[in-house]
Coordinates of C-alpha atoms (C1' of nucleotides) in Angstrom, one line a residue:
Chain A
M1 CA -24.6 35.6 -37.0
N2 CA -22.2 32.8 -37.9
R3 CA -19.4 33.5 -35.4
I4 CA -17.0 30.9 -34.3
L5 CA -14.8 31.6 -31.4
I6 CA -11.6 28.8 -31.1
I7 CA -9.8 28.7 -28.0
D8 CA -6.5 26.8 -28.5
D9 CA -3.3 27.7 -28.0
D10 CA -1.7 26.1 -31.3
I11 CA -1.7 29.8 -33.1
E12 CA -0.9 28.1 -36.1
L13 CA -3.9 25.8 -36.1
C14 CA -6.0 28.7 -35.1
D15 CA -5.1 30.3 -38.2
L16 CA -5.6 27.4 -40.4
L17 CA -8.6 27.2 -39.1
T18 CA -10.0 30.6 -39.3
E19 CA -8.9 30.8 -43.0
Y20 CA -10.7 27.5 -43.6
F21 CA -13.7 28.7 -41.5
T22 CA -14.0 32.3 -43.2
Q23 CA -14.1 30.2 -46.7
E24 CA -16.7 28.6 -45.4
G25 CA -18.7 31.6 -44.2
F26 CA -18.3 31.6 -40.6
E27 CA -17.0 34.9 -38.9
V28 CA -13.9 33.6 -36.7
K29 CA -12.3 35.2 -33.6
A30 CA -9.4 33.2 -31.7
A31 CA -8.4 33.3 -28.5
H32 CA -5.0 31.5 -27.4
D33 CA -5.2 31.1 -23.7
S34 CA -8.1 30.4 -21.2
E35 CA -8.6 33.5 -19.4
T36 CA -8.8 35.5 -23.0
G37 CA -11.1 32.3 -24.0
I38 CA -13.5 32.6 -21.3
S39 CA -14.0 36.2 -21.3
Q40 CA -14.7 35.8 -24.8
A41 CA -17.0 33.3 -24.6
L42 CA -19.0 35.1 -22.2
L43 CA -19.5 38.1 -24.4
D44 CA -21.5 35.6 -26.2
E45 CA -21.2 36.8 -29.6
A46 CA -20.3 33.4 -30.7
S47 CA -22.8 31.2 -32.0
L48 CA -20.6 28.1 -31.4
I49 CA -17.0 27.4 -29.6
V50 CA -14.3 25.1 -30.6
L51 CA -12.1 24.1 -27.5
D52 CA -9.0 22.5 -27.0
V53 CA -8.8 20.4 -24.2
M54 CA -5.2 20.5 -23.7
L55 CA -4.7 24.0 -23.0
P56 CA -1.9 25.8 -20.7
G57 CA -2.9 26.9 -17.2
Q58 CA -6.8 26.0 -16.8
S59 CA -7.7 23.0 -18.8
G60 CA -10.4 23.0 -21.4
F61 CA -12.5 21.4 -19.2
E62 CA -12.1 24.1 -16.8
V63 CA -12.6 26.7 -19.3
L64 CA -16.1 24.6 -20.3
R65 CA -17.0 24.4 -16.9
H66 CA -17.0 28.3 -16.9
I67 CA -18.7 28.9 -20.0
R68 CA -21.6 26.3 -19.0
E69 CA -21.9 28.4 -15.6
H70 CA -23.3 31.3 -17.5
S71 CA -24.1 30.3 -21.4
K72 CA -25.3 27.4 -23.0
V73 CA -23.6 28.1 -26.5
P74 CA -22.7 24.9 -28.4
V75 CA -18.9 23.4 -27.9
V76 CA -17.0 21.3 -29.7
M77 CA -14.1 20.0 -27.7
L78 CA -10.6 19.2 -29.2
T79 CA -8.5 16.6 -27.4
A80 CA -5.3 14.7 -28.5
R81 CA -6.1 11.3 -27.2
G82 CA -9.0 9.6 -28.6
D83 CA -10.2 8.1 -25.5
E84 CA -13.5 7.0 -24.7
V85 CA -13.7 8.7 -21.3
D86 CA -12.6 11.7 -22.3
R87 CA -15.7 12.2 -24.4
I88 CA -17.6 11.0 -21.7
V89 CA -16.7 13.5 -19.4
G90 CA -16.7 16.2 -22.0
L91 CA -20.0 15.6 -22.7
E92 CA -21.0 14.9 -18.9
M93 CA -20.0 18.5 -18.7
G94 CA -22.2 19.6 -21.4
A95 CA -20.0 19.6 -24.6
D96 CA -22.1 19.0 -27.9
D97 CA -19.4 17.2 -29.3
Y98 CA -16.1 15.8 -29.7
L99 CA -13.6 15.6 -32.0
P100 CA -10.0 13.8 -31.6
K101 CA -6.5 15.4 -32.7
P102 CA -5.6 15.4 -35.6
F103 CA -8.6 15.8 -37.6
N104 CA -9.6 16.9 -41.0
P105 CA -10.8 20.8 -40.9
R106 CA -13.3 19.2 -43.2
E107 CA -14.7 17.0 -40.5
L108 CA -14.6 19.8 -37.9
V109 CA -17.0 22.5 -40.4
A110 CA -19.3 19.2 -40.9
R111 CA -19.5 18.6 -37.0
I112 CA -20.4 22.4 -36.4
R113 CA -23.1 22.2 -39.1
A114 CA -24.4 19.3 -37.5
I115 CA -24.5 21.1 -34.2
Q116 CA -25.9 24.1 -35.5
R117 CA -28.7 21.8 -37.4
R118 CA -29.2 20.1 -34.2
A119 CA -29.1 23.6 -32.0
V120 CA -32.1 24.6 -33.8
T121 CA -34.4 21.9 -33.0
S122 CA -33.6 21.0 -29.4
H123 CA -32.5 23.1 -26.5
E124 CA -36.3 23.8 -25.9
S125 CA -36.2 26.0 -23.1
H126 CA -35.6 29.8 -24.5
E127 CA -37.1 29.1 -27.8
P128 CA -40.8 28.0 -28.0
E129 CA -40.7 27.6 -31.8
A130 CA -37.1 26.0 -32.0
G131 CA -38.6 22.7 -32.8
K132 CA -38.8 21.5 -36.4
T133 CA -40.4 17.9 -36.5
L134 CA -38.2 15.4 -36.9
K135 CA -39.6 12.9 -39.9
V136 CA -37.8 9.8 -40.3
G137 CA -39.8 7.0 -42.3
D138 CA -43.7 7.1 -41.1
C139 CA -42.7 8.3 -37.9
E140 CA -42.9 12.0 -36.7
L141 CA -41.8 13.8 -33.6
D142 CA -42.5 17.6 -32.9
P143 CA -40.0 18.6 -30.1
G144 CA -42.0 21.5 -29.5
A145 CA -45.4 20.2 -29.0
R146 CA -44.1 16.9 -27.4
T147 CA -46.1 14.5 -29.6
V148 CA -45.0 11.7 -31.8
L149 CA -47.5 10.6 -34.7
L150 CA -46.5 7.0 -36.1
A151 CA -48.5 7.0 -39.5
G152 CA -50.4 9.7 -38.5
N153 CA -51.4 8.2 -35.4
S154 CA -50.4 9.9 -31.9
I155 CA -48.8 7.8 -29.3
E156 CA -48.1 8.6 -25.8
L157 CA -44.9 8.6 -24.5
T158 CA -43.7 9.7 -21.3
A159 CA -40.6 12.0 -20.9
V160 CA -37.8 9.8 -20.8
E161 CA -39.1 7.6 -23.9
F162 CA -39.6 10.9 -25.9
S163 CA -36.3 12.0 -25.3
M164 CA -35.0 8.9 -26.2
L165 CA -36.9 8.7 -29.3
E166 CA -35.6 12.2 -30.2
I167 CA -31.8 11.3 -29.7
L168 CA -32.6 8.2 -31.9
L169 CA -34.2 9.8 -34.5
R170 CA -31.7 12.8 -34.8
N171 CA -29.2 10.1 -35.3
A172 CA -31.4 7.7 -37.5
G173 CA -29.2 5.2 -38.9
Q174 CA -26.6 5.5 -36.8
V175 CA -25.8 3.8 -34.0
V176 CA -26.2 5.7 -30.5
D177 CA -24.3 3.7 -28.1
R178 CA -25.9 3.3 -24.3
E179 CA -23.4 5.5 -22.6
T180 CA -24.4 8.5 -24.9
L181 CA -27.8 7.5 -24.5
A182 CA -27.7 7.3 -20.7
K183 CA -26.0 10.6 -20.6
K184 CA -28.5 12.6 -23.0
V185 CA -31.4 10.8 -21.8
L186 CA -31.1 10.2 -18.0
G187 CA -28.5 12.9 -17.6
R188 CA -26.4 10.9 -15.8
R189 CA -23.6 8.2 -16.3
L190 CA -24.3 4.7 -17.1
S191 CA -23.1 2.4 -14.3
P192 CA -22.6 -1.3 -14.8
F193 CA -25.6 -2.7 -13.6
D194 CA -28.3 0.2 -14.7
R195 CA -30.9 -1.5 -16.5
S196 CA -32.7 1.7 -17.5
I197 CA -31.8 2.4 -20.9
D198 CA -32.7 -1.3 -21.6
V199 CA -36.2 -1.4 -20.0
H200 CA -37.2 2.4 -21.7
V201 CA -36.2 0.8 -25.3
S202 CA -38.1 -2.0 -24.1
S203 CA -41.1 0.2 -23.4
L204 CA -40.7 2.5 -26.4
R205 CA -40.8 -0.6 -28.7
K206 CA -44.3 -1.6 -27.3
K207 CA -45.5 1.6 -27.4
M208 CA -44.4 2.1 -31.4
G209 CA -44.9 -1.6 -32.3
H210 CA -42.9 -2.2 -35.8
Q211 CA -42.2 -0.5 -38.9
P212 CA -44.4 -0.7 -41.9
N213 CA -42.7 -3.3 -43.2
G214 CA -42.8 -5.3 -40.2
S215 CA -39.2 -4.9 -39.1
E216 CA -38.2 -3.7 -35.8
R217 CA -37.9 0.3 -35.3
I218 CA -35.3 -0.1 -32.8
K219 CA -32.4 -2.3 -33.9
T220 CA -30.2 -3.6 -31.0
I221 CA -26.5 -3.3 -31.7
R222 CA -25.0 -5.8 -29.2
G223 CA -22.4 -4.6 -27.1
T224 CA -22.9 -1.0 -28.0
G225 CA -25.9 0.6 -28.4
Y226 CA -29.2 1.2 -30.4
Q227 CA -29.9 2.2 -34.0
Y228 CA -33.1 3.8 -35.2
L229 CA -33.6 2.0 -38.4
V230 CA -34.5 3.8 -41.5
S231 CA -36.5 1.8 -43.7
H232 CA -36.5 3.0 -47.3
Chain B
M1 CA -1.9 -12.5 -15.3
N2 CA -4.7 -10.3 -13.9
R3 CA -3.1 -8.7 -11.1
I4 CA -4.8 -5.7 -9.5
L5 CA -2.5 -2.8 -7.6
I6 CA -4.4 -1.2 -5.3
I7 CA -3.1 2.3 -3.7
D8 CA -4.8 3.4 -0.9
D9 CA -4.2 4.6 2.5
D10 CA -7.3 3.3 3.9
I11 CA -6.3 -0.3 5.0
E12 CA -9.7 -1.4 6.0
L13 CA -10.9 -0.6 2.5
C14 CA -8.2 -2.3 0.9
D15 CA -8.6 -5.5 2.5
L16 CA -12.1 -5.1 2.0
L17 CA -11.4 -5.0 -1.9
T18 CA -8.8 -7.2 -1.4
E19 CA -11.1 -9.8 -0.4
Y20 CA -13.4 -9.0 -3.1
F21 CA -11.2 -8.9 -5.7
T22 CA -9.6 -12.1 -4.8
Q23 CA -13.0 -13.9 -4.7
E24 CA -13.4 -12.3 -8.5
G25 CA -10.2 -14.0 -9.6
F26 CA -7.9 -11.3 -9.3
E27 CA -4.5 -11.7 -7.5
V28 CA -4.2 -8.3 -5.5
K29 CA -1.5 -6.4 -4.2
A30 CA -2.1 -3.2 -2.1
A31 CA 0.1 -0.2 -1.1
H32 CA -0.8 2.3 1.6
D33 CA 1.3 4.8 0.7
S34 CA 2.6 6.9 -2.5
E35 CA 6.2 5.7 -2.3
T36 CA 5.7 2.1 -2.2
G37 CA 2.4 2.3 -5.0
I38 CA 4.6 4.2 -7.0
S39 CA 7.8 1.7 -6.6
Q40 CA 5.2 -1.3 -6.9
A41 CA 3.6 0.1 -10.0
L42 CA 6.6 0.6 -11.7
L43 CA 7.5 -3.4 -11.1
D44 CA 5.3 -3.5 -14.2
E45 CA 3.4 -6.8 -12.3
A46 CA 0.0 -5.3 -12.1
S47 CA -2.3 -5.1 -15.2
L48 CA -4.6 -2.7 -13.6
I49 CA -4.0 0.0 -11.0
V50 CA -6.7 1.3 -8.7
L51 CA -5.7 4.7 -7.3
D52 CA -6.9 6.9 -4.4
V53 CA -6.6 10.5 -5.2
M54 CA -6.3 11.3 -1.5
L55 CA -3.3 9.9 -0.1
P56 CA -1.0 11.5 2.6
G57 CA 2.1 13.4 1.3
Q58 CA 1.8 12.9 -2.5
S59 CA -1.5 13.0 -3.9
G60 CA -2.8 10.6 -6.3
F61 CA -2.1 12.7 -9.1
E62 CA 1.8 12.9 -8.5
V63 CA 1.3 9.2 -8.5
L64 CA -0.7 9.0 -11.4
R65 CA 2.3 11.2 -13.0
H66 CA 5.1 9.1 -12.2
I67 CA 3.5 6.0 -13.1
R68 CA 2.7 7.4 -16.7
E69 CA 6.1 8.5 -17.4
H70 CA 7.0 4.7 -17.5
S71 CA 3.6 3.0 -18.1
K72 CA 0.4 2.7 -20.0
V73 CA -1.0 0.1 -17.3
P74 CA -4.7 1.0 -16.7
V75 CA -5.6 3.6 -14.1
V76 CA -8.9 3.9 -12.4
M77 CA -9.1 6.7 -9.7
L78 CA -11.1 6.9 -6.4
T79 CA -12.4 10.4 -5.8
A80 CA -14.4 12.1 -3.3
R81 CA -18.1 12.4 -4.6
G82 CA -18.9 15.4 -6.4
D83 CA -15.3 16.3 -6.8
E84 CA -15.6 17.0 -10.6
V85 CA -12.5 18.7 -10.8
D86 CA -10.3 15.8 -9.4
R87 CA -12.0 13.5 -12.0
I88 CA -11.1 15.6 -14.8
V89 CA -7.6 16.2 -13.6
G90 CA -7.3 12.6 -13.4
L91 CA -8.8 11.9 -16.6
E92 CA -6.7 14.5 -18.6
M93 CA -3.5 12.7 -16.7
G94 CA -4.2 9.6 -18.5
A95 CA -6.6 7.7 -15.9
D96 CA -8.7 5.2 -17.8
D97 CA -11.9 5.4 -15.4
Y98 CA -12.5 6.8 -12.3
L99 CA -15.2 5.8 -9.7
P100 CA -16.6 8.3 -7.0
K101 CA -16.2 7.0 -3.0
P102 CA -18.0 5.7 -1.7
F103 CA -18.8 2.8 -4.0
N104 CA -19.8 -0.7 -4.4
P105 CA -17.1 -2.8 -5.0
R106 CA -19.4 -4.7 -7.8
E107 CA -19.2 -1.7 -9.6
L108 CA -15.4 -1.3 -9.3
V109 CA -15.1 -4.7 -10.7
A110 CA -17.4 -4.3 -13.3
R111 CA -15.7 -1.0 -14.4
I112 CA -12.2 -2.6 -14.2
R113 CA -13.6 -5.6 -16.2
A114 CA -15.1 -2.9 -19.0
I115 CA -11.7 -1.7 -19.1
Q116 CA -10.1 -4.5 -19.7
R117 CA -12.4 -5.3 -22.6
R118 CA -12.4 -2.1 -23.9
A119 CA -10.0 -2.1 -26.3
V120 CA -12.9 -4.1 -28.6
T121 CA -15.1 -1.1 -28.5
S122 CA -12.7 2.1 -28.1
H123 CA -12.0 2.3 -31.6
E124 CA -15.4 2.0 -32.7
S125 CA -16.8 5.2 -31.7
H126 CA -14.2 8.3 -32.0
E127 CA -11.3 7.0 -33.9
P128 CA -9.7 9.4 -36.2
E129 CA -10.9 9.0 -39.8
A130 CA -13.9 7.8 -38.3
G131 CA -17.0 8.7 -39.5
K132 CA -16.5 8.2 -43.3
T133 CA -17.4 5.1 -44.8
L134 CA -14.2 2.7 -46.0
K135 CA -14.4 1.2 -49.2
V136 CA -12.3 -1.4 -50.9
G137 CA -13.3 -2.9 -53.7
D138 CA -16.9 -4.0 -53.8
C139 CA -16.5 -4.0 -50.0
E140 CA -18.4 -0.7 -48.0
L141 CA -18.0 -0.6 -44.4
D142 CA -19.7 2.1 -42.6
P143 CA -18.6 2.8 -39.0
G144 CA -21.4 5.0 -37.8
A145 CA -24.3 3.1 -39.3
R146 CA -22.2 0.0 -38.4
T147 CA -23.1 -1.6 -41.6
V148 CA -21.6 -3.5 -44.5
L149 CA -22.2 -3.8 -47.9
L150 CA -20.8 -6.4 -50.3
A151 CA -21.5 -5.4 -53.9
G152 CA -24.7 -3.6 -52.3
N153 CA -26.0 -6.4 -50.0
S154 CA -25.8 -5.9 -46.4
I155 CA -24.3 -8.7 -44.5
E156 CA -24.6 -8.9 -40.6
L157 CA -21.6 -9.3 -38.5
T158 CA -20.8 -9.8 -34.8
A159 CA -19.0 -6.8 -33.0
V160 CA -15.7 -8.7 -33.2
E161 CA -15.9 -9.5 -36.8
F162 CA -17.3 -5.9 -37.6
S163 CA -14.2 -4.5 -35.8
M164 CA -11.5 -6.8 -37.2
L165 CA -12.9 -6.4 -40.6
E166 CA -12.6 -2.7 -40.2
I167 CA -9.2 -3.2 -39.1
L168 CA -8.2 -5.0 -42.1
L169 CA -10.2 -2.9 -44.6
R170 CA -8.2 -0.1 -42.9
N171 CA -5.0 -1.6 -43.6
A172 CA -6.1 -3.2 -46.8
G173 CA -3.2 -4.8 -49.3
Q174 CA -1.2 -4.9 -46.0
V175 CA -0.3 -7.6 -43.8
V176 CA -2.1 -7.2 -40.2
D177 CA 0.4 -9.5 -38.1
R178 CA -2.1 -11.6 -35.2
E179 CA -0.8 -9.9 -32.4
T180 CA -1.9 -6.4 -33.4
L181 CA -5.5 -7.8 -34.7
A182 CA -5.9 -9.7 -31.1
K183 CA -4.5 -6.3 -29.6
K184 CA -6.9 -4.4 -31.2
V185 CA -9.8 -6.3 -31.8
L186 CA -9.8 -8.4 -28.7
G187 CA -8.0 -6.1 -26.6
R188 CA -5.5 -8.7 -25.2
R189 CA -2.6 -10.3 -26.1
L190 CA -2.7 -13.5 -27.8
S191 CA -1.8 -16.6 -25.2
P192 CA -0.2 -19.4 -27.0
F193 CA -2.6 -21.6 -27.5
D194 CA -5.5 -19.0 -28.5
R195 CA -7.3 -19.6 -31.5
S196 CA -10.0 -16.7 -31.2
I197 CA -8.2 -14.7 -34.1
D198 CA -8.7 -17.8 -36.5
V199 CA -12.1 -18.9 -35.5
H200 CA -12.9 -15.2 -36.1
V201 CA -11.4 -14.6 -39.5
S202 CA -12.9 -18.2 -40.3
S203 CA -16.6 -17.1 -39.8
L204 CA -15.5 -13.4 -41.6
R205 CA -14.7 -15.6 -44.4
K206 CA -17.4 -17.6 -44.2
K207 CA -19.9 -14.8 -44.3
M208 CA -18.4 -12.5 -46.7
G209 CA -17.7 -15.2 -49.5
H210 CA -15.4 -14.4 -52.0
Q211 CA -14.1 -11.8 -54.3
P212 CA -16.2 -10.9 -57.3
N213 CA -13.3 -12.6 -59.3
G214 CA -13.2 -15.5 -57.0
S215 CA -10.4 -15.3 -54.8
E216 CA -10.6 -15.1 -50.7
R217 CA -10.7 -11.5 -49.5
I218 CA -8.7 -12.2 -46.4
K219 CA -5.4 -13.4 -47.3
T220 CA -3.5 -16.0 -44.4
I221 CA 0.5 -15.3 -44.5
R222 CA 1.5 -17.8 -42.9
G223 CA 3.4 -17.3 -39.7
T224 CA 2.5 -13.8 -39.6
G225 CA -0.9 -12.7 -39.9
Y226 CA -3.9 -11.8 -42.4
Q227 CA -4.4 -9.5 -45.1
Y228 CA -7.4 -8.2 -47.3
L229 CA -6.9 -8.3 -50.6
V230 CA -7.8 -5.5 -53.0
S231 CA -8.7 -6.8 -56.0
H232 CA -8.2 -4.2 -59.1
Chain C
dC1 C1' -51.6 9.4 0.6
dC2 C1' -51.9 8.6 -4.4
dC3 C1' -50.2 8.4 -9.2
dG4 C1' -47.4 8.3 -12.9
dG5 C1' -43.0 7.5 -14.0
dT6 C1' -38.5 5.7 -13.1
dT7 C1' -35.9 2.5 -11.3
dT8 C1' -34.0 -1.6 -9.2
dG9 C1' -33.8 -6.4 -9.4
dA10 C1' -34.5 -11.2 -11.0
dC11 C1' -35.0 -14.1 -14.5
dA12 C1' -35.1 -15.9 -18.7
dA13 C1' -33.9 -16.1 -23.2
dT14 C1' -30.4 -15.1 -26.7
dC15 C1' -26.1 -14.5 -28.6
dA16 C1' -21.6 -14.2 -29.3
dA17 C1' -16.4 -15.5 -27.5
dT18 C1' -13.8 -19.2 -26.6
dT19 C1' -12.3 -23.6 -26.2
dG20 C1' -11.3 -28.8 -27.5
dA21 C1' -10.6 -31.7 -31.0
dA22 C1' -10.3 -33.1 -35.1
dA23 C1' -9.6 -32.1 -40.2
dT24 C1' -6.9 -30.1 -43.8
dG25 C1' -3.2 -27.9 -45.5
dC26 C1' 1.3 -26.0 -46.1
dC27 C1' 6.2 -26.8 -46.2
dA28 C1' 10.7 -29.0 -45.7
dT29 C1' 13.2 -32.9 -45.3
dG30 C1' 15.0 -37.2 -46.5
Chain D
dC1 C1' 7.2 -38.1 -54.2
dA2 C1' 6.2 -39.5 -49.5
dT3 C1' 6.1 -38.4 -44.9
dG4 C1' 6.3 -35.7 -40.1
dG5 C1' 5.3 -31.5 -38.0
dC6 C1' 3.2 -27.6 -37.5
dA7 C1' 0.1 -23.7 -38.3
dT8 C1' -4.5 -23.2 -39.5
dT9 C1' -9.1 -24.1 -40.4
dT10 C1' -13.7 -25.6 -39.1
dC11 C1' -17.0 -27.6 -36.7
dA12 C1' -19.4 -28.5 -32.3
dA13 C1' -19.9 -27.5 -27.4
dT14 C1' -19.3 -24.8 -23.8
dT15 C1' -19.2 -20.8 -21.2
dG16 C1' -20.1 -16.2 -20.6
dA17 C1' -22.2 -12.1 -21.1
dT18 C1' -25.7 -8.9 -22.8
dT19 C1' -30.5 -8.0 -23.3
dG20 C1' -35.4 -8.7 -22.7
dT21 C1' -38.7 -8.5 -20.0
dC22 C1' -42.3 -8.4 -15.6
dA23 C1' -43.0 -6.7 -11.3
dA24 C1' -41.8 -4.8 -7.0
dA25 C1' -39.7 -0.7 -5.2
dC26 C1' -39.0 4.0 -5.3
dC27 C1' -39.5 8.7 -5.6
dG28 C1' -41.5 13.2 -6.2
dG29 C1' -45.4 16.2 -7.4
dG30 C1' -49.9 17.0 -7.0

DNA sequence: CCCGGTTTGACAATCAATTGAAATGCCATG
DNA sequence: CATGGCATTTCAATTGATTGTCAAACCGGG
């Protein structure tokens, strides 16, 4: 059901989280080393895994790799450093989110909930009806049907455009940085001279036109990324 | 100033890079084995190190470990293509970026520049405490949406202004000295005649106007730094 | 081989950060 | 109270970087 697997060698932390999560209505299982973690993970009983990057023996990245060879279960990584690179690498290897230690358990729970909400709607592969449509303003995107309606009128998007819009809508009102966008939409790291993202944004904008109120739908946050504007 | 140390046993490559970097305005120093590399690195003359993973004798990882015991200088690792594990290990040990060989020198330069610039944006994405909006008096700053509201009205800030305000708000009521501000906001140390900070403060003030009670929002602490005033 | 889609490269346009120079204001000193 | 030195402020100009857009090259699937 809603079972979380925590892989972290810090037993105190595990206990703390276990208590907290239980209160929040999750079932919890903890593993304190990589091997146990991996085998637990592969039992496929957990609906989400919280994984520490810093583990004795095999690193959390190794564990993630093993898990990913067999399973698409959502993974949140914990790390000591708030380092941008870690985040990118983690996401590159298929982590779903990332939280620098020390963190507030409440925030972890919030992120977990967010991921599970997301998990329901994305990953089209093994669940046909997995897609609840995303609605932001006059824009409706149906991941299952791969359709987009603007004020009721359907528009045609290419694969990349569609997935880019999907990401932006899922984070409507929030800034999505270019690295993340590249990773999720193009499936690769953005290299310095890569103009793809810009080009796709450009064509998305062209196809989508403006908001009912006349403003751009996708706002550029110079030096950072883009943001789907929520008009209210 | 801007000196790069290259540690790579491939002398041809070093020469190539040296030439390229020199053209780009860097000073370059090269070391072709681990020992020389480490001792050079510990002289602390380089503002950034480019380090090959594959070195005869001690591996690049060893070198990195030695360097990290004494220094936080940014390090870019060169790895064999496709060897994901290497990259991961490297990053875990505190490298700041990686680039799979073979690479385009231009890309390396671009990444180096990005790292040197990174301080500006790094804390904007995933700092501890990120996610919640900061509220001080009538001022609300939302790092995720990158918005600032003053008494409910939104104002537009540039990247540096935003990040500067974020820092000031996080330390509201406390003095933030110019050095710290420069380091966190601009990602570099302040040189004697650098007035960037002042200018940014100036434009922040202009954009933000005064407190509801008429006083300046950002107070100058002469000879020290600035302070966001908490009006009560 | 053709076709749509994606990426790349060039160029233009835009915007922000820095620098220079001058103005202002603060403080200490006589 | 006037003055000079120094730090800060501000404005304008410059420089530099990022992004928008077009068109051509590329790529993989029919």
